[in-house]
XYZ file of C-alpha atoms in Angstrom:
560
model
C 103.441 62.051 39.300
C 103.005 65.715 40.888
C 104.815 63.779 43.796
C 107.602 62.482 41.732
C 107.855 65.937 39.689
C 108.140 67.817 43.349
C 110.351 65.542 44.941
C 108.215 64.209 47.864
C 107.975 60.724 46.576
C 109.642 58.311 49.084
C 112.686 57.314 47.261
C 113.517 61.304 47.328
C 112.814 61.616 50.729
C 115.060 58.367 52.093
C 117.700 60.144 49.638
C 117.365 63.225 51.981
C 117.332 61.454 54.695
C 121.137 59.697 53.900
C 122.316 62.813 52.991
C 125.662 63.297 55.448
C 124.463 66.829 56.242
C 120.769 65.984 57.150
C 122.174 63.086 59.279
C 124.390 65.080 61.100
C 121.191 67.672 61.796
C 119.367 65.122 62.991
C 121.828 63.610 65.122
C 122.768 66.922 66.874
C 118.766 66.848 67.478
C 118.464 63.981 69.120
C 121.465 64.442 71.091
C 120.054 67.447 72.507
C 116.860 65.685 73.347
C 118.383 63.170 75.424
C 120.817 65.690 77.527
C 117.334 67.581 77.967
C 116.082 64.113 78.999
C 118.741 63.112 80.828
C 119.090 66.726 82.867
C 115.501 66.380 83.639
C 115.591 63.220 85.023
C 118.514 64.228 87.197
C 117.322 67.066 88.683
C 114.086 65.674 89.204
C 115.551 63.065 91.182
C 117.697 65.151 93.020
C 114.744 67.479 94.070
C 112.814 64.379 95.355
C 116.049 63.204 97.214
C 116.296 66.781 98.961
C 112.796 66.512 99.799
C 113.107 63.021 101.272
C 115.738 64.231 103.185
C 114.059 67.168 104.780
C 114.411 70.752 106.176
C 116.933 69.868 108.600
C 119.183 69.783 105.997
C 119.449 73.288 104.821
C 118.582 75.054 108.380
C 119.768 78.641 108.598
C 121.314 80.239 111.368
C 117.931 82.199 112.418
C 115.954 78.633 112.292
C 114.384 78.552 109.241
C 115.177 76.450 106.199
C 116.090 77.437 102.822
C 118.502 76.489 100.075
C 120.807 79.569 100.593
C 121.600 78.305 103.914
C 122.954 74.655 102.615
C 126.740 75.381 103.689
C 126.103 77.563 107.077
C 126.886 74.418 108.742
C 130.042 74.387 107.280
C 131.133 77.609 109.826
C 130.406 75.379 112.985
C 133.442 73.558 114.919
C 134.948 70.364 113.280
C 135.192 68.411 116.435
C 137.772 66.214 115.528
C 141.591 65.809 114.982
C 143.362 65.139 111.748
C 147.086 63.276 112.278
C 148.618 64.907 109.763
C 148.375 68.823 108.679
C 150.110 70.832 106.528
C 148.868 73.839 108.640
C 148.183 74.431 112.305
C 144.765 72.803 112.798
C 142.614 72.605 116.243
C 139.434 70.867 116.728
C 137.750 73.820 117.341
C 138.329 75.154 113.640
C 135.708 75.161 111.060
C 134.361 72.348 109.069
C 135.998 74.590 105.746
C 138.798 74.831 107.625
C 139.336 70.865 108.138
C 138.326 70.173 104.641
C 141.133 72.932 103.435
C 143.433 71.150 105.639
C 142.579 68.017 104.133
C 142.614 69.368 100.276
C 146.361 70.440 101.246
C 147.437 66.889 102.138
C 145.991 65.446 98.884
C 147.734 68.242 96.524
C 150.818 67.685 98.519
C 150.785 63.827 98.102
C 149.663 64.545 94.235
C 152.484 67.326 93.507
C 155.331 64.772 95.132
C 153.642 61.988 93.241
C 153.623 63.564 89.651
C 156.962 64.390 90.187
C 158.578 61.351 91.247
C 156.651 59.068 89.278
C 157.746 61.384 86.078
C 161.282 60.828 86.845
C 161.045 56.957 88.067
C 158.709 56.233 84.896
C 160.981 58.089 82.340
C 164.389 56.020 83.769
C 162.518 53.002 83.951
C 160.985 53.338 80.231
C 164.343 54.111 78.998
C 165.824 50.889 80.757
C 163.029 48.857 78.983
C 165.091 49.558 75.460
C 168.489 49.060 77.226
C 171.115 46.949 75.440
C 171.759 45.375 78.812
C 170.161 42.315 79.189
C 169.935 42.389 83.252
C 168.807 46.030 82.825
C 166.143 45.627 80.561
C 164.429 42.616 82.172
C 164.282 44.019 85.533
C 162.290 46.849 84.115
C 159.879 44.744 82.300
C 159.497 42.920 85.503
C 158.612 45.737 87.511
C 156.390 47.200 84.764
C 154.501 43.649 84.539
C 154.287 43.611 88.453
C 152.953 46.754 88.984
C 150.800 47.433 86.086
C 148.823 43.727 86.421
C 148.119 44.113 90.558
C 145.281 46.445 91.715
C 146.949 49.925 93.103
C 144.610 49.264 96.421
C 146.281 45.934 97.066
C 149.925 47.635 96.718
C 148.786 50.179 98.895
C 147.771 48.032 101.699
C 150.803 45.520 101.425
C 153.191 48.611 101.856
C 151.544 49.907 104.534
C 150.631 46.805 106.551
C 153.524 44.379 105.634
C 156.363 46.701 105.193
C 155.961 49.963 107.374
C 154.120 48.346 110.208
C 156.481 45.802 110.470
C 159.709 48.099 110.238
C 161.871 48.411 113.669
C 160.602 50.928 116.233
C 162.596 54.137 117.204
C 165.552 52.526 119.185
C 166.195 50.352 116.319
C 165.322 52.180 113.639
C 166.829 51.630 109.937
C 169.790 54.309 109.547
C 171.540 55.610 106.886
C 174.523 57.743 107.891
C 172.789 58.885 110.878
C 170.804 61.359 108.977
C 168.101 59.525 108.035
C 165.956 56.929 109.984
C 163.213 54.653 108.851
C 160.975 53.007 111.525
C 157.649 52.365 112.502
C 157.309 55.821 113.071
C 157.831 56.799 109.042
C 160.719 58.478 107.590
C 162.669 60.931 109.509
C 165.466 62.871 107.353
C 167.303 66.099 107.372
C 165.195 69.708 105.874
C 165.447 73.025 105.863
C 164.572 75.724 108.622
C 163.822 79.080 106.952
C 165.207 81.558 109.489
C 163.606 85.395 109.943
C 166.736 86.473 107.622
C 165.581 84.121 104.579
C 163.031 86.682 103.110
C 166.131 89.373 102.667
C 168.451 86.717 101.137
C 165.681 85.230 98.780
C 165.469 89.151 97.766
C 168.943 88.454 96.524
C 168.477 85.165 95.009
C 166.009 86.934 92.945
C 168.183 89.659 92.122
C 171.032 86.993 91.204
C 168.689 85.264 88.849
C 168.007 88.741 87.111
C 171.440 89.176 87.247
C 172.903 85.896 85.414
C 169.691 86.775 82.659
C 171.334 90.125 81.985
C 174.831 88.521 81.576
C 173.749 86.154 79.627
C 172.183 88.687 77.486
C 174.776 91.190 76.913
C 177.661 88.326 76.314
C 175.304 86.927 73.666
C 174.965 90.225 72.143
C 179.012 90.889 72.395
C 179.557 87.365 70.734
C 177.262 88.627 67.957
C 179.278 91.793 67.494
C 182.486 90.805 67.683
C 182.166 86.941 66.444
C 184.630 86.008 69.785
C 183.145 83.112 72.014
C 182.479 83.783 75.596
C 181.665 81.256 78.276
C 178.288 82.501 78.775
C 177.057 79.764 81.203
C 180.137 80.044 83.191
C 179.966 83.922 83.664
C 176.182 83.777 84.219
C 176.538 81.236 87.314
C 179.440 83.194 88.709
C 177.206 86.542 88.510
C 174.388 84.395 90.242
C 176.836 82.642 93.160
C 178.342 86.024 93.596
C 175.072 87.923 94.231
C 173.860 85.012 96.384
C 176.891 85.141 98.635
C 176.772 88.777 99.184
C 172.992 88.674 100.277
C 173.905 85.898 102.597
C 176.323 88.079 104.323
C 174.490 91.147 104.284
C 171.004 88.943 105.735
C 172.897 87.440 108.527
C 174.477 90.808 109.518
C 171.400 92.800 109.298
C 168.617 90.545 110.986
C 169.156 90.111 114.810
C 165.798 88.589 116.212
C 166.673 85.729 118.115
C 168.164 85.715 121.467
C 168.863 83.641 124.525
C 168.435 84.792 128.360
C 170.733 83.327 130.929
C 171.694 84.572 134.486
C 174.599 87.120 135.167
C 176.305 84.610 137.381
C 176.876 82.344 133.798
C 179.336 85.017 132.961
C 177.693 84.930 129.319
C 177.972 88.044 128.022
C 178.074 87.464 124.357
C 177.400 84.460 122.253
C 180.988 83.013 121.965
C 181.295 83.025 125.758
C 179.068 79.796 125.708
C 182.300 77.705 124.659
C 183.854 78.473 127.925
C 180.796 78.147 129.919
C 180.152 74.676 128.881
C 183.737 73.770 129.091
C 183.752 75.056 133.143
C 180.992 72.085 133.800
C 182.917 69.335 133.150
C 186.048 68.312 135.110
C 189.294 69.907 133.452
C 191.736 67.824 135.850
C 190.418 64.282 133.772
C 189.920 65.465 130.342
C 190.743 69.257 129.116
C 188.869 69.203 126.058
C 185.184 68.437 125.803
C 185.523 67.177 122.383
C 187.431 64.242 124.048
C 184.594 63.572 126.577
C 182.143 63.598 123.553
C 184.173 61.436 121.815
C 185.020 58.994 124.514
C 180.977 58.870 125.484
C 180.236 57.972 122.183
C 182.773 54.731 122.063
C 181.439 51.084 122.168
C 181.825 49.538 125.163
C 184.252 46.550 125.771
C 182.675 43.134 126.319
C 183.554 43.097 130.045
C 185.154 45.441 132.739
C 188.611 43.831 132.482
C 189.003 44.180 128.746
C 189.567 47.270 126.429
C 187.821 48.376 123.273
C 189.172 48.285 119.551
C 190.328 51.623 120.442
C 191.996 50.669 123.740
C 189.252 52.217 126.129
C 188.109 50.871 129.160
C 184.637 50.404 130.321
C 185.105 52.541 133.301
C 186.665 55.276 131.144
C 183.595 55.161 128.923
C 180.758 55.177 131.517
C 182.633 57.986 133.304
C 182.697 60.131 130.052
C 178.592 59.485 129.762
C 178.200 60.337 133.265
C 180.144 63.719 132.673
C 177.876 64.274 129.506
C 174.950 63.674 131.470
C 175.732 65.922 134.281
C 177.781 68.864 132.340
C 175.316 69.059 129.194
C 173.793 72.421 128.687
C 170.436 72.605 129.796
C 167.907 75.084 127.324
C 164.482 75.683 127.608
C 162.434 76.055 124.527
C 159.068 75.925 122.870
C 158.146 73.479 121.254
C 158.656 73.748 117.297
C 160.251 76.954 117.675
C 162.770 77.623 115.110
C 165.221 79.250 117.646
C 166.041 76.094 118.854
C 167.334 74.591 115.582
C 169.347 77.867 115.265
C 171.017 77.565 118.739
C 171.449 73.907 118.484
C 173.445 73.988 115.005
C 175.667 76.363 116.493
C 176.453 73.802 119.528
C 176.798 70.887 117.538
C 179.431 72.809 115.172
C 180.970 73.702 118.544
C 180.964 69.834 119.831
C 179.268 71.062 122.821
C 176.758 68.701 124.366
C 172.936 70.029 125.378
C 169.726 68.974 126.287
C 166.591 70.690 125.489
C 163.567 70.389 127.669
C 160.258 71.691 125.273
C 157.412 73.321 126.505
C 154.154 73.984 124.870
C 153.839 77.620 125.752
C 155.844 80.536 126.642
C 154.975 81.034 130.030
C 155.703 77.345 131.331
C 159.092 77.338 129.665
C 159.685 80.909 131.564
C 158.197 78.867 135.088
C 161.196 76.299 134.379
C 163.624 78.624 133.712
C 162.856 80.385 136.740
C 162.588 76.996 138.890
C 166.376 76.088 137.729
C 165.557 73.799 135.380
C 167.762 75.107 132.309
C 170.555 76.872 132.004
C 169.553 78.710 128.779
C 166.030 79.916 127.570
C 165.957 80.551 123.696
C 163.655 82.171 122.150
C 162.798 85.451 119.863
C 164.417 88.764 121.324
C 160.968 90.530 121.644
C 159.435 87.451 123.377
C 162.364 86.886 125.860
C 162.479 90.780 126.780
C 158.644 90.373 127.606
C 159.319 87.225 129.546
C 161.820 88.659 131.540
C 159.724 91.279 133.048
C 157.579 88.631 134.361
C 160.783 87.023 136.695
C 161.459 88.520 140.057
C 164.898 88.753 139.922
C 164.518 90.510 136.269
C 167.473 93.068 136.530
C 169.906 89.482 137.367
C 169.070 88.003 133.599
C 170.814 89.091 130.634
C 169.761 88.461 126.994
C 172.236 87.379 124.623
C 171.677 87.617 120.804
C 172.342 84.564 118.576
C 174.114 84.637 115.164
C 171.599 84.042 112.437
C 171.916 82.871 109.079
C 169.162 82.712 106.500
C 168.790 78.861 106.506
C 169.598 75.970 108.589
C 169.455 72.177 108.052
C 167.907 70.173 110.580
C 168.446 66.934 111.548
C 166.516 63.936 113.026
C 167.950 63.117 116.471
C 165.925 60.899 119.181
C 164.716 62.708 122.284
C 162.956 60.964 124.572
C 160.541 58.108 122.781
C 160.324 60.133 119.530
C 162.275 61.892 117.086
C 162.622 65.577 116.829
C 164.203 68.216 114.147
C 164.434 67.374 110.708
C 161.461 66.235 108.085
C 159.206 63.606 108.465
C 156.875 61.498 106.786
C 154.113 59.354 108.513
C 153.786 55.452 107.647
C 150.455 56.589 105.918
C 151.771 59.360 103.681
C 155.018 57.209 102.830
C 152.638 54.270 101.966
C 150.452 56.164 99.723
C 153.309 58.265 98.012
C 155.349 55.157 97.456
C 152.151 52.948 95.998
C 151.155 56.061 93.897
C 154.324 56.353 92.511
C 155.320 52.575 91.993
C 152.085 52.159 90.123
C 152.035 55.390 87.955
C 155.745 55.013 87.140
C 154.808 51.614 85.558
C 152.330 53.248 83.209
C 154.243 56.553 82.220
C 157.335 53.703 81.554
C 155.300 51.864 78.790
C 154.596 55.564 77.520
C 158.196 56.725 77.473
C 159.138 53.580 75.697
C 156.334 53.937 73.315
C 157.493 57.508 72.515
C 160.751 56.614 72.337
C 160.303 53.963 69.592
C 157.929 56.362 67.768
C 161.243 58.562 66.713
C 162.376 57.440 63.021
C 165.394 55.012 63.308
C 167.336 57.222 61.166
C 167.417 60.232 63.611
C 169.299 57.503 66.237
C 171.724 56.564 63.176
C 172.311 60.404 62.329
C 172.862 61.305 66.239
C 175.604 58.399 66.316
C 177.377 59.429 63.198
C 177.637 62.907 64.620
C 179.502 61.354 67.229
C 176.927 61.658 70.175
C 177.017 59.803 73.236
C 174.251 57.827 74.174
C 172.960 60.300 76.792
C 173.694 63.249 74.341
C 171.169 61.353 71.902
C 168.464 60.681 74.055
C 168.734 64.268 75.639
C 169.184 66.077 72.678
C 167.752 64.238 69.732
C 165.514 61.721 70.621
C 163.347 62.670 74.088
C 162.425 66.117 72.475
C 160.793 64.398 69.598
C 159.483 61.692 71.489
C 157.872 64.276 73.891
C 155.244 64.897 71.417
C 153.681 61.366 71.449
C 154.467 61.203 75.154
C 152.382 64.472 76.880
C 148.858 63.297 75.627
C 148.821 60.073 77.448
C 150.703 60.820 80.193
C 148.331 63.556 80.976
C 145.637 60.653 81.771
C 148.041 59.193 84.136
C 148.556 62.245 86.080
C 144.784 62.574 86.324
C 144.603 58.915 87.205
C 147.266 59.728 90.106
C 145.163 62.475 91.735
C 141.927 60.379 91.371
C 143.892 57.365 93.107
C 145.250 59.253 95.818
C 141.583 58.925 97.703
C 142.783 55.444 97.959
C 144.361 56.580 101.116
C 141.026 56.319 103.417
C 142.353 52.381 103.068
C 145.338 53.182 105.400
C 144.126 56.141 107.214
C 146.089 58.992 105.395
C 143.689 62.024 106.361
C 143.668 63.118 102.413
C 140.881 64.995 101.461
C 138.040 62.385 100.732
C 139.244 61.117 104.479
C 138.333 64.206 105.866
C 135.044 64.724 103.626
C 134.049 61.197 104.793
C 134.456 62.152 108.548
C 132.234 65.324 107.853
C 129.646 63.704 106.215
C 129.164 60.948 109.522
C 129.327 63.725 111.883
C 127.394 66.288 109.957
C 124.762 64.147 108.187
C 124.724 66.764 105.360
C 125.636 64.261 102.584
C 124.707 66.364 99.386
C 126.423 69.743 100.130
C 129.963 67.967 100.891
C 129.518 65.514 97.802
C 129.383 68.701 95.761
C 132.673 70.135 97.214
C 134.343 66.643 96.760
C 133.298 66.743 93.111
C 134.277 70.258 92.591
C 137.667 69.904 94.166
C 138.857 66.623 92.550
C 137.252 68.625 88.964
C 139.670 71.587 90.016
C 142.574 69.584 90.517
C 141.917 67.265 87.164
C 141.274 70.801 84.990
C 144.686 72.278 86.818
C 146.609 69.490 85.435
C 145.092 69.154 82.111
C 145.411 72.782 81.319
C 149.084 73.085 82.445
C 150.101 70.069 80.055
C 147.796 70.950 77.292
C 149.771 74.379 77.382
C 153.381 72.337 77.842
C 151.499 70.382 74.727
C 150.979 73.129 72.323
C 154.535 74.955 73.307
C 156.458 71.721 72.128
C 154.181 70.885 69.115
C 154.851 71.056 65.365
C 154.579 74.499 63.435
C 153.733 73.851 60.002
C 154.842 76.634 57.734
């Protein structure tokens, strides 16, 4: 009876155990115990494996062994090459720098992959709901194909079956003679930033600020007077005006590039190059250098006794080609120097043929110039001034400044056995990027489709009743509401893309994991490098999650 009165009967004890509050406490205690047991097993197993590996894994610079020296080996020379790098890299650089290069390669493909997959996935998701049967069906087939086949299989197919079977450089697939696709990858036009760019960029920032000020002032004026102003038009006009003034100012104030020529060329300023080039051609046969270039590019007729479609014979075209080969201006330059892009862009504008002889070092280019292998030596004004002093006849050399602009567009062209100029995607990078984008976009498309369908049908009907077009309906009404459903699952797709980038090892793209794997095989230090891998991928994933969670909070509905 006492037990019953004091509440210690078995029934009372079980009733207390079934209390949700008691169960919650017991489950938390059990969870803590399980975590403790798991952590203890993990740490003891790690310690056992470390001791099994031996002290050689943790050798210090003084010859002793300690855990504090776990990463000392990372300062040693890497000793291996990396096929594709975002920054300059040499085999004598440290393991730390090699891994940093690999991490940059991963970040590059992940960033581009997220942007392109988002665009493609959104378009395909909208196409899945199209009223057009063909568009809707093609979008559905695309989604089904890439969602239901392994990503690794897709990467291997794109790389080995497509890129490695493309034509060689000479037969490269060309788009408007500015984009080329071949076995060497994809070559395309790209921006080259000149020394004047920082000055112009300061004006761009000023233009953005100016546009915002104009927008705010006009908005305030509208509120005070009730009149309507074209705020967007005036903001854009003010921005373009500041940017244009900045372009002129940067071009006039920066003077860092030049060419070195012999006094006998009579080139005293840059505009004299055209007269010098014309003098190298046979003026009696063709007076206009542009005519010679145009004739040399004519298609050859079928035989010597016929004319091509424009009325030229084989002998005429061959003679023009020989003139181009003999009269083209020979340029000495250091490989990958931005001064070459500035000079050749202006020669192309003038229609002057040229040929560039690249050297790996400045002294090699100077030797070629001194030997008479080229007519012009292009580089920075300071470097040419120093190199001129090394020549025996330095007094006979003249330095001529090159007009500069903040940005040039470099287009790829074939020189020798490879493309020079412009931007380039290697086959490995292109295959990885295309595979990740196509696979991830298929999943994003389904998320976008579900997000659009989650918006009540009445919203669509109301938008159409207001006379909004289909594009305005999606942009102004549907997608802003659908984003609240789209963003959370889309975050997972971005994280999957970042982690799936490690499959680059299958097609030999030197991403972060590939570089680390080479370092493990070469150094034998697996534990330290696996820790670096885990920390790096965790940092990338957390960065993506934090950014999208912040954006998700911004677009979330705020209850009053």
